[in-house]
PDB file of C-alpha atoms and ligand atoms in Angstrom:
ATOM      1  CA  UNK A   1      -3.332  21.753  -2.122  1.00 68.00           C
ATOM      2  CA  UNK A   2      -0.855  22.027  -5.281  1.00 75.00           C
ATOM      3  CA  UNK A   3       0.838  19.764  -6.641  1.00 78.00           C
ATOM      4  CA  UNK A   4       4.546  21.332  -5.179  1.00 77.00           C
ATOM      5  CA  UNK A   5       2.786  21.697  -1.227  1.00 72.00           C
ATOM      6  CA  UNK A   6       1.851  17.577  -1.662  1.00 87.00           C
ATOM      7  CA  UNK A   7       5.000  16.900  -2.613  1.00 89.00           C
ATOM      8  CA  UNK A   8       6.483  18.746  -0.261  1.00 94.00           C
ATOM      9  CA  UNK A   9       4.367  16.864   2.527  1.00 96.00           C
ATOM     10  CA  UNK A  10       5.116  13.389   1.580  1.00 97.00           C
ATOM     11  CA  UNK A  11       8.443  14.160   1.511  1.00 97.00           C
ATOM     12  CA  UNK A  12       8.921  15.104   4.917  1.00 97.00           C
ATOM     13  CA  UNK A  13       6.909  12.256   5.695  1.00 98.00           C
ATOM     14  CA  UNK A  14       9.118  10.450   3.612  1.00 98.00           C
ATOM     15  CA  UNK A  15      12.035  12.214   5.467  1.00 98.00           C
ATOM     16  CA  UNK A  16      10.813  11.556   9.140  1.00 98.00           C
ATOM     17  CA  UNK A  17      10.273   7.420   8.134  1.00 98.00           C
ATOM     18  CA  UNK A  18      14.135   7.772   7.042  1.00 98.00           C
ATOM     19  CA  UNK A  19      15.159   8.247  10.844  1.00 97.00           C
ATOM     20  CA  UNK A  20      14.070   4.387  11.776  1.00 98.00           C
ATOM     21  CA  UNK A  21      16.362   3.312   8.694  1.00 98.00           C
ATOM     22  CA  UNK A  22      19.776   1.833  10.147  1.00 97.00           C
ATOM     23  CA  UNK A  23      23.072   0.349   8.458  1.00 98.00           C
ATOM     24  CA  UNK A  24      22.574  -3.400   7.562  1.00 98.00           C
ATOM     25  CA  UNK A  25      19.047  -3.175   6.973  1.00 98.00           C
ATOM     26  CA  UNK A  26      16.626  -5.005   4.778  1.00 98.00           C
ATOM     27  CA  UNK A  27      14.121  -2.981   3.679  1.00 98.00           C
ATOM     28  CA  UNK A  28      11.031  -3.356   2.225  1.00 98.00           C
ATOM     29  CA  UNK A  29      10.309   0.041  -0.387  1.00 98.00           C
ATOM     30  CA  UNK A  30       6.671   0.067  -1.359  1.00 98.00           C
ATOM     31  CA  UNK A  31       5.446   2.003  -4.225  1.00 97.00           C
ATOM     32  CA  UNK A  32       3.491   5.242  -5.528  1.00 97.00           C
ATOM     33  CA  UNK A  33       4.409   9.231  -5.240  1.00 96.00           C
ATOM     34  CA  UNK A  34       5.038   9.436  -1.518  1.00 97.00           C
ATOM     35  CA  UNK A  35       7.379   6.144  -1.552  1.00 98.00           C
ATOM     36  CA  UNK A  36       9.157   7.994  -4.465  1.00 98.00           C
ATOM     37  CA  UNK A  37      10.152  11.302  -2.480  1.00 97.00           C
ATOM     38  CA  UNK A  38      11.319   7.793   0.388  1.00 98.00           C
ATOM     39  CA  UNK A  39      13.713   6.439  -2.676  1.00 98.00           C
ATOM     40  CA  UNK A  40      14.863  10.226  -3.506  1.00 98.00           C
ATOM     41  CA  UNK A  41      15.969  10.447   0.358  1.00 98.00           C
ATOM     42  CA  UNK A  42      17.278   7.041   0.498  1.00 98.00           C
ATOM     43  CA  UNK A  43      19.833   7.123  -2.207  1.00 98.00           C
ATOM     44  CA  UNK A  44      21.147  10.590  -1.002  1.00 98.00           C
ATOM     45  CA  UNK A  45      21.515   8.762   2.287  1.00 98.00           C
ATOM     46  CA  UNK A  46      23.258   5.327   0.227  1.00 98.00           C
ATOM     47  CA  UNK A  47      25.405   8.031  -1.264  1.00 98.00           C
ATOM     48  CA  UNK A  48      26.627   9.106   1.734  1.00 98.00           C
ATOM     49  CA  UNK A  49      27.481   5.361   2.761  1.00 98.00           C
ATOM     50  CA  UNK A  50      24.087   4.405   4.038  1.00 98.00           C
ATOM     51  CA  UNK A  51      24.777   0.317   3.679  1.00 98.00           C
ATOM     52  CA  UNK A  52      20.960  -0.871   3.244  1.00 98.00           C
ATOM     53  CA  UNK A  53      19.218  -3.727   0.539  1.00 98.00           C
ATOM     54  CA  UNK A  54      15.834  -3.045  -0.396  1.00 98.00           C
ATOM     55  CA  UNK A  55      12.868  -5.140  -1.867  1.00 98.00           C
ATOM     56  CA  UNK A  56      10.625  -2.648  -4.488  1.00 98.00           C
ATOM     57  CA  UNK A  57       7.425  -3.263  -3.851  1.00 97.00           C
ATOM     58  CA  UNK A  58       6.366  -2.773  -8.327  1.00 96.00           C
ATOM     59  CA  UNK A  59       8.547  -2.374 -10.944  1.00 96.00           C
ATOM     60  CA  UNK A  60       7.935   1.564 -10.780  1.00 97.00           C
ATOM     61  CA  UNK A  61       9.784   1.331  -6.973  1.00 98.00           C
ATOM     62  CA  UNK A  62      12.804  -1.182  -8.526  1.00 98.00           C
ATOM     63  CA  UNK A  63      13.381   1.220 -11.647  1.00 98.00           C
ATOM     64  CA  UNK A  64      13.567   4.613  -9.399  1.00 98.00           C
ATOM     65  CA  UNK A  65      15.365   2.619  -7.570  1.00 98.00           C
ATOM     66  CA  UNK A  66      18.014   1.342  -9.859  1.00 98.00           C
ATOM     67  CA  UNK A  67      18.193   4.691 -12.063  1.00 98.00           C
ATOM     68  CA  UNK A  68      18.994   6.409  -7.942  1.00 98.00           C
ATOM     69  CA  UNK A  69      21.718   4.242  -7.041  1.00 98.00           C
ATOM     70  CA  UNK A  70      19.394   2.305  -4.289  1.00 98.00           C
ATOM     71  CA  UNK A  71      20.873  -1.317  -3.983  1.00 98.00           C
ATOM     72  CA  UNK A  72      17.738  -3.937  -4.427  1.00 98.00           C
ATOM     73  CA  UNK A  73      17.773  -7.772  -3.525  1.00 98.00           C
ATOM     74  CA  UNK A  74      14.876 -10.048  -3.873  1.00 98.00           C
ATOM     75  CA  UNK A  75      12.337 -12.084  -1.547  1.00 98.00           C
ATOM     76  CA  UNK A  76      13.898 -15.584  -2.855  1.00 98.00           C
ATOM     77  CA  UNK A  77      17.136 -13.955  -1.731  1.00 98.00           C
ATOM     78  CA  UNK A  78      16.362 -12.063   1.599  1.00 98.00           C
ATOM     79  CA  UNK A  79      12.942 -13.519   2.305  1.00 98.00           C
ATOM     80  CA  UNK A  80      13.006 -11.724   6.157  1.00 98.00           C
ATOM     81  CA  UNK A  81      13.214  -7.830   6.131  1.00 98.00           C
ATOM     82  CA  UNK A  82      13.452  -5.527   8.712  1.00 98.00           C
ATOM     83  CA  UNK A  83      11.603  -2.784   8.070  1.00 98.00           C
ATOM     84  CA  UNK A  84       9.175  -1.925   5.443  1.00 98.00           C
ATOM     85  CA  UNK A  85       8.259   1.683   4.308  1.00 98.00           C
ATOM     86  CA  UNK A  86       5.059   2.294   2.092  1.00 98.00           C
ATOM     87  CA  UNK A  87       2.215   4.688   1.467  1.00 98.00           C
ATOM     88  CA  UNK A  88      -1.086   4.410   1.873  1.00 98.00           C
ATOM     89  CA  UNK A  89      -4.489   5.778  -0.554  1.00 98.00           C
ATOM     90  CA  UNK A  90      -6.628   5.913   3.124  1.00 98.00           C
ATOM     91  CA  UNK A  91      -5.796   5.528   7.231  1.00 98.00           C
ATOM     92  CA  UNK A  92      -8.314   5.219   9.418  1.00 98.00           C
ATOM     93  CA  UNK A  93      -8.461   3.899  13.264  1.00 96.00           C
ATOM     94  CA  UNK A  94      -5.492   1.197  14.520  1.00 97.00           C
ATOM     95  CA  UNK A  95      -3.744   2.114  11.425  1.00 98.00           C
ATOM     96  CA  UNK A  96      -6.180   0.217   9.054  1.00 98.00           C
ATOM     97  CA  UNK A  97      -5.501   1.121   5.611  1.00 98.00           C
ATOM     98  CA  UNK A  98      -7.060   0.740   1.879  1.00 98.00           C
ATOM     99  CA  UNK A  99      -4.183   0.678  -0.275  1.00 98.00           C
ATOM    100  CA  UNK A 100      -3.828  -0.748  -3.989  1.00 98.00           C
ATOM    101  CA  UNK A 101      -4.660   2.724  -5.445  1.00 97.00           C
ATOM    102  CA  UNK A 102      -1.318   2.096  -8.043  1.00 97.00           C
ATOM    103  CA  UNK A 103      -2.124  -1.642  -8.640  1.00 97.00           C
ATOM    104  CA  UNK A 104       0.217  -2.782  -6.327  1.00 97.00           C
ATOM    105  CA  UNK A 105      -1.553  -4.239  -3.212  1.00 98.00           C
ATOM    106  CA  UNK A 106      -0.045  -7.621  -3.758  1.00 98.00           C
ATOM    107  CA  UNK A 107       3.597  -7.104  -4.043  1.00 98.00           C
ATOM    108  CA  UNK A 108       2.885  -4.176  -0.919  1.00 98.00           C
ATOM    109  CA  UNK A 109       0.935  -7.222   1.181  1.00 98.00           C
ATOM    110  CA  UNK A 110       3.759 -10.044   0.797  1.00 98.00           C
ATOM    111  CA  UNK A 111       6.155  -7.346   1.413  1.00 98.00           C
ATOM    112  CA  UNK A 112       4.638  -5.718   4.495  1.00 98.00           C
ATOM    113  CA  UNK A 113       3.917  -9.478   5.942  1.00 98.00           C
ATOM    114  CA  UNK A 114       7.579 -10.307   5.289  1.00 98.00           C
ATOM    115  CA  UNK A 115       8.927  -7.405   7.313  1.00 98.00           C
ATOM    116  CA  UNK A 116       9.081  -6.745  11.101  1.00 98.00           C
ATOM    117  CA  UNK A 117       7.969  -3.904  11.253  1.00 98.00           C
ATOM    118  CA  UNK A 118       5.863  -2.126   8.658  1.00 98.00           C
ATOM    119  CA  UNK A 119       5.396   1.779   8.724  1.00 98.00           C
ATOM    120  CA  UNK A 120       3.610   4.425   6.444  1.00 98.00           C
ATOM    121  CA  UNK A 121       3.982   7.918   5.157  1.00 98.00           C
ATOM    122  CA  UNK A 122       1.711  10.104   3.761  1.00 97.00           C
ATOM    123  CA  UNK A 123       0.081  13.544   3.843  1.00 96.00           C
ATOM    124  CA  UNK A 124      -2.721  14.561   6.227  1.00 95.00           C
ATOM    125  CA  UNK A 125      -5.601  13.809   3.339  1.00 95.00           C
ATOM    126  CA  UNK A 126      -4.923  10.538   3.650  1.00 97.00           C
ATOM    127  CA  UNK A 127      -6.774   9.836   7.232  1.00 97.00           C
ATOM    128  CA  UNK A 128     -10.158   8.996   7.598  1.00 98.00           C
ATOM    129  CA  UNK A 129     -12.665   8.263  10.335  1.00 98.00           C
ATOM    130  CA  UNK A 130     -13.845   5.374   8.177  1.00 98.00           C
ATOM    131  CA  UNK A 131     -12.501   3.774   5.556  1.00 98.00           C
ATOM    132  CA  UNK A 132     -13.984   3.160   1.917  1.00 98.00           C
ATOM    133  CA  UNK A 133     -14.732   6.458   0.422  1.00 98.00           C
ATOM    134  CA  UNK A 134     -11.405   5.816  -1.283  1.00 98.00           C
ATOM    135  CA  UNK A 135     -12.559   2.792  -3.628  1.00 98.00           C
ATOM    136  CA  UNK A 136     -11.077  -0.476  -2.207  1.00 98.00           C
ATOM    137  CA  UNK A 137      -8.807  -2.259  -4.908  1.00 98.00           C
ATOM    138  CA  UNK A 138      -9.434  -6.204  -5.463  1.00 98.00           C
ATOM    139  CA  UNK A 139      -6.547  -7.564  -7.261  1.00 98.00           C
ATOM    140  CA  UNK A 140      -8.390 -10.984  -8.990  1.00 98.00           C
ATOM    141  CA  UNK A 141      -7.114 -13.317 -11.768  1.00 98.00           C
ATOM    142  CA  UNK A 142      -7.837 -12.374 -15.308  1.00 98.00           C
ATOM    143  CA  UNK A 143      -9.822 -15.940 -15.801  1.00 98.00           C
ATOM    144  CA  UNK A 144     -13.576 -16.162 -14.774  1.00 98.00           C
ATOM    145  CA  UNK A 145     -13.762 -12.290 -13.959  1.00 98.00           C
ATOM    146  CA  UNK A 146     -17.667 -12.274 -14.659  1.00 98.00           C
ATOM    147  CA  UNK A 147     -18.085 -15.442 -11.767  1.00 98.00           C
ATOM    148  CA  UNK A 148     -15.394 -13.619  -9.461  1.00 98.00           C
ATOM    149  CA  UNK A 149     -17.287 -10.621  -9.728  1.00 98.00           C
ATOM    150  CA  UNK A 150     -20.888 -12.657  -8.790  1.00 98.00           C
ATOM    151  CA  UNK A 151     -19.046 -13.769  -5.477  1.00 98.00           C
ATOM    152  CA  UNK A 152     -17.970 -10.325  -4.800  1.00 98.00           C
ATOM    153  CA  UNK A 153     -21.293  -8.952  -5.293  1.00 98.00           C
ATOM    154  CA  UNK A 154     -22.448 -12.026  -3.095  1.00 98.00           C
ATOM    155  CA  UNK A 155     -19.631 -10.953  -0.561  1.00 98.00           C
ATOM    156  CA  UNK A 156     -21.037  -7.286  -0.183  1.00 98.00           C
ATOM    157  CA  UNK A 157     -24.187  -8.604   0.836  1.00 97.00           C
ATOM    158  CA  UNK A 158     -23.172 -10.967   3.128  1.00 97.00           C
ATOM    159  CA  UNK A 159     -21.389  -7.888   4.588  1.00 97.00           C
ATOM    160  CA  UNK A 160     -24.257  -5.203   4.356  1.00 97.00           C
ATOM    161  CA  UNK A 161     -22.569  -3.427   1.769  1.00 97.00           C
ATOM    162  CA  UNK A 162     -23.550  -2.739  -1.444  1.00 96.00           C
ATOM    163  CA  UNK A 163     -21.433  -0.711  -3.987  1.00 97.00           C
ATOM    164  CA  UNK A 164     -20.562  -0.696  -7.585  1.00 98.00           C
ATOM    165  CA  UNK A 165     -17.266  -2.829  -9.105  1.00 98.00           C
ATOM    166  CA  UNK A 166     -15.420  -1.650 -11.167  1.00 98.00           C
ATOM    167  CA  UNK A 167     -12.579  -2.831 -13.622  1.00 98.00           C
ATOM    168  CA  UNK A 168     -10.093  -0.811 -13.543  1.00 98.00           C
ATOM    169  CA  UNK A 169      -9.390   0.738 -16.716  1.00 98.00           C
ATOM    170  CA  UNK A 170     -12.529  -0.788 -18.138  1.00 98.00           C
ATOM    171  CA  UNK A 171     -13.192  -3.748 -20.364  1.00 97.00           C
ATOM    172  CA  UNK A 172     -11.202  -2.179 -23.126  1.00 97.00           C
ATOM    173  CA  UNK A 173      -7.960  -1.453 -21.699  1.00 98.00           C
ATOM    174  CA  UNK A 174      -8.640  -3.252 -18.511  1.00 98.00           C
ATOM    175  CA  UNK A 175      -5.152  -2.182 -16.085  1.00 98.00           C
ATOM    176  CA  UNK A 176      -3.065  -5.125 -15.629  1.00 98.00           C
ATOM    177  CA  UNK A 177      -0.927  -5.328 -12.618  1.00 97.00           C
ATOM    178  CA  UNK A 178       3.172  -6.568 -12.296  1.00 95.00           C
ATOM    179  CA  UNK A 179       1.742  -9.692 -11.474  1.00 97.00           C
ATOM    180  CA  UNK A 180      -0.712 -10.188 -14.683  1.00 98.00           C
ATOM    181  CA  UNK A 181      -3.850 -10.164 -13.223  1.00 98.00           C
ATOM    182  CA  UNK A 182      -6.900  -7.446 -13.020  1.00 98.00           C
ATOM    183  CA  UNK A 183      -8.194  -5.320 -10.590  1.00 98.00           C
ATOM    184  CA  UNK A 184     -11.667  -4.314  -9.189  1.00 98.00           C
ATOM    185  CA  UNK A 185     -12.160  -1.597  -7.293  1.00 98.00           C
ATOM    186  CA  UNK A 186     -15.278  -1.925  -5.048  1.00 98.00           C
ATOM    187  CA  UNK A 187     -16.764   1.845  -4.790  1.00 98.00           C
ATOM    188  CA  UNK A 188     -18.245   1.186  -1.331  1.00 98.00           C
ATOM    189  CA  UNK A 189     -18.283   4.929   0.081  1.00 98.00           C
ATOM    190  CA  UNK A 190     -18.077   3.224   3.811  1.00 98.00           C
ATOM    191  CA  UNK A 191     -16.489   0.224   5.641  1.00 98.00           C
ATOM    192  CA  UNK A 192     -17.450  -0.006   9.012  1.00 96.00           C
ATOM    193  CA  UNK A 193     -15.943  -3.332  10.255  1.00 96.00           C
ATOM    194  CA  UNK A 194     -12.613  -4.012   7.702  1.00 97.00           C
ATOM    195  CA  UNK A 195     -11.803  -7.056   9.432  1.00 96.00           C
ATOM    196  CA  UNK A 196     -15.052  -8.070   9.183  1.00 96.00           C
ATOM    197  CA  UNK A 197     -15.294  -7.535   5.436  1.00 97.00           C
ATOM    198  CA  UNK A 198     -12.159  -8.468   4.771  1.00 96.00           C
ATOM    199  CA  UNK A 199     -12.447 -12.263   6.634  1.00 95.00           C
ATOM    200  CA  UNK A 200     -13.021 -14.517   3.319  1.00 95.00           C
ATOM    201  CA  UNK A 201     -12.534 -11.784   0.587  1.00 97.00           C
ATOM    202  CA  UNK A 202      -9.256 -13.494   0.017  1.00 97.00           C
ATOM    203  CA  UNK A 203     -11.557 -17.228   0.097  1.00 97.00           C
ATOM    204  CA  UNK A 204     -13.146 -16.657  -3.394  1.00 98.00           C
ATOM    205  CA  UNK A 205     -10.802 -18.349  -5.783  1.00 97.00           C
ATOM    206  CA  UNK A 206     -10.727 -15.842  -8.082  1.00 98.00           C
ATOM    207  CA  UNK A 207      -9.505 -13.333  -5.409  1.00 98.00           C
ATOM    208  CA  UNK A 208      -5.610 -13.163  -5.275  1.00 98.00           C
ATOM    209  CA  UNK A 209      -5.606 -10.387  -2.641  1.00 98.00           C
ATOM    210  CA  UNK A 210      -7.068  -7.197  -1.436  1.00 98.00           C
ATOM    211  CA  UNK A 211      -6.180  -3.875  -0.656  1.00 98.00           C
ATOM    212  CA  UNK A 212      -7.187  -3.622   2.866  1.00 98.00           C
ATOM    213  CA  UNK A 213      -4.295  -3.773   5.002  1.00 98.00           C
ATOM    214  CA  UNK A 214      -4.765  -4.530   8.684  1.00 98.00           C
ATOM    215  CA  UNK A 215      -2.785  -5.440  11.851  1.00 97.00           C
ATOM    216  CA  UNK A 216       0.033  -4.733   9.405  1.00 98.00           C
ATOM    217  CA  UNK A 217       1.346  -0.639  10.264  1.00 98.00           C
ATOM    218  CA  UNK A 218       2.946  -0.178  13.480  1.00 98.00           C
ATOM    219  CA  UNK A 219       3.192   3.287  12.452  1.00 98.00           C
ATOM    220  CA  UNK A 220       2.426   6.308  10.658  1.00 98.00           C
ATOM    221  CA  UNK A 221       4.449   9.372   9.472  1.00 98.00           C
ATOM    222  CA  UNK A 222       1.521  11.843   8.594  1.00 98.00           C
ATOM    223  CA  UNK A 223       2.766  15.093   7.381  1.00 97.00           C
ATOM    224  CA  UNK A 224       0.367  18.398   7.951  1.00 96.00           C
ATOM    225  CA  UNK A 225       1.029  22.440   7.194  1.00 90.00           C
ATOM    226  CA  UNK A 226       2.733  22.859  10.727  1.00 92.00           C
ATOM    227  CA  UNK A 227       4.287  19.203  11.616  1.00 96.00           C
ATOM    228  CA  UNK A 228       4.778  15.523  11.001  1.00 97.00           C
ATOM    229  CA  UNK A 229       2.499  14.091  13.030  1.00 97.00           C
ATOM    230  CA  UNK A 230       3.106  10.201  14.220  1.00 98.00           C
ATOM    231  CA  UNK A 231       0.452   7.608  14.901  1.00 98.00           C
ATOM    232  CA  UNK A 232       0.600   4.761  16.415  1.00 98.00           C
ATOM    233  CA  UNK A 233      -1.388   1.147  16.747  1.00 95.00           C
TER     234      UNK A 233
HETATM  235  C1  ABF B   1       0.961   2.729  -2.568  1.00 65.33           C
HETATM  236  O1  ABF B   1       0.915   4.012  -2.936  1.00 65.33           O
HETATM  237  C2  ABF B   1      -0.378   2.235  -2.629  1.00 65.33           C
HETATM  238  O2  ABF B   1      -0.810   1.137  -2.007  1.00 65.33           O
HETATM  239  C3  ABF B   1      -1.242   3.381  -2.515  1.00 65.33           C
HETATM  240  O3  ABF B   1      -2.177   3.102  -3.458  1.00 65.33           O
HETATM  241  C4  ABF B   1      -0.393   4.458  -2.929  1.00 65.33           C
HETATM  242  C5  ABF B   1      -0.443   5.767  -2.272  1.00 65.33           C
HETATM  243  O4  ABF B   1       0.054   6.578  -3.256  1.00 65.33           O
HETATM  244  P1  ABF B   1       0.603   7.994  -3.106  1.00 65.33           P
HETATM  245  O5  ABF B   1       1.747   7.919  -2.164  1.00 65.33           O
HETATM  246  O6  ABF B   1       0.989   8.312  -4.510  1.00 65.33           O
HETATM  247  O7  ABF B   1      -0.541   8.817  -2.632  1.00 65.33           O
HETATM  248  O8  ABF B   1       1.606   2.536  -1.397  1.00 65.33           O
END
């Protein structure tokens, strides 16, 4: 697929999400390329007298946001939203998801749980029968990373997994996310139980969150060559 047919996908993803948006709504905007083509559509729609707030999931989301004309609030100010509206890196069964693939799982997690109602958009390559061939991201504190990553490894076994982790960006340049802190992604190819695996992930202190998102989507907008297909849990 080029780069102009994906982006034409997640936007009518993007596009078909935009129908469950209604005046006076708090919205929670999540973050990465199909959540931009969302923000595009949204401030047309604001620009036409579309009265919403939004909460920006990274500060990517808030500055598209702000440059498009897309009136943001904050959780301390509007800690209940309506509606949230994020991508996703994989989908599998019930709507389980790995996301975290742009560093921000946290912001995406606190966001999702504060909303109602939580729904996704993306392109068909984004649903799996099983998750985990898309490397799960483990957002952990920058202190202690060699212990934190001894419990992980500890985790996976627990688990019957096994799988490399890796820093993202490496020890060099290590990536650090809006929130100051590192992430791991766990290369795990498969993830047969989620819940299972993810039950006490969270437990090691060094964990701040994870990118495995589940009981969370009601819904998901997944756009293919011939439709916008919509799945539900
Ligand atoms: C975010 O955007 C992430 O959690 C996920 O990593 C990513 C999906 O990105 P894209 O829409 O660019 O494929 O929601």
């Amino acid at each position: 697929m080029n780069a102009q047919m994906s982006a034409a996908l997640k936007s009518e993803a993007a596009a078909a999400a935009l129908k469950e948006v209604r005046n006076g709504m708090r919205l929670g905007i999540g973050s990465g390329s199909t959540v931009n083509e969302l923000i595009k559509l949204l401030a047309k729609e604001v620009a036409a007298g579309l009265d919403i707030i939004g909460v920006p999931a990274s500060e990517a989301s808030a500055q598209l946001c702000n440059q498009l004309g897309v009136p943001l609030t904050t959780l301390d100010e509007t800690p209940e939203l309506d509606l949230c509206i994020d991508g996703a890196d994989e989908i599998a069964n019930e709507l389980a998801l790995i996301k975290g693939g742009g560093a921000a799982l946290l912001r995406e997690k606190i966001i999702a749980t504060a909303s109602a109602r939580m729904v996704v958009i993306a392109d068909r390559s984004k649903v799996v029968d099983t998750l985990g061939k898309f490397p799960l991201p483990i957002e952990v504190v920058q202190f202690g990373l060699g212990a934190t990553r001894v419990k992980l490894e500890q985790h996976l076994k627990t688990n019957g997994l096994s799988g490399e982790l890796v820093l993202r960006g490496g020890a060099e340049a290590p990536v650090v996310t809006d929130n100051g802190n590192f992430i791991i992604d766990a290369h795990l190819g498969t993830i047969p139980d989620p819940e299972a695996f993810a039950k006490g992930l969270n437990d090691i202190p060094g964990v701040v969150e994870n990118g495995l998102f589940i009981n969370l989507a009601m819904r998901a907008y997944v756009a293919g060559d011939d439709r916008v297909e919509i799945i539900e849990r």
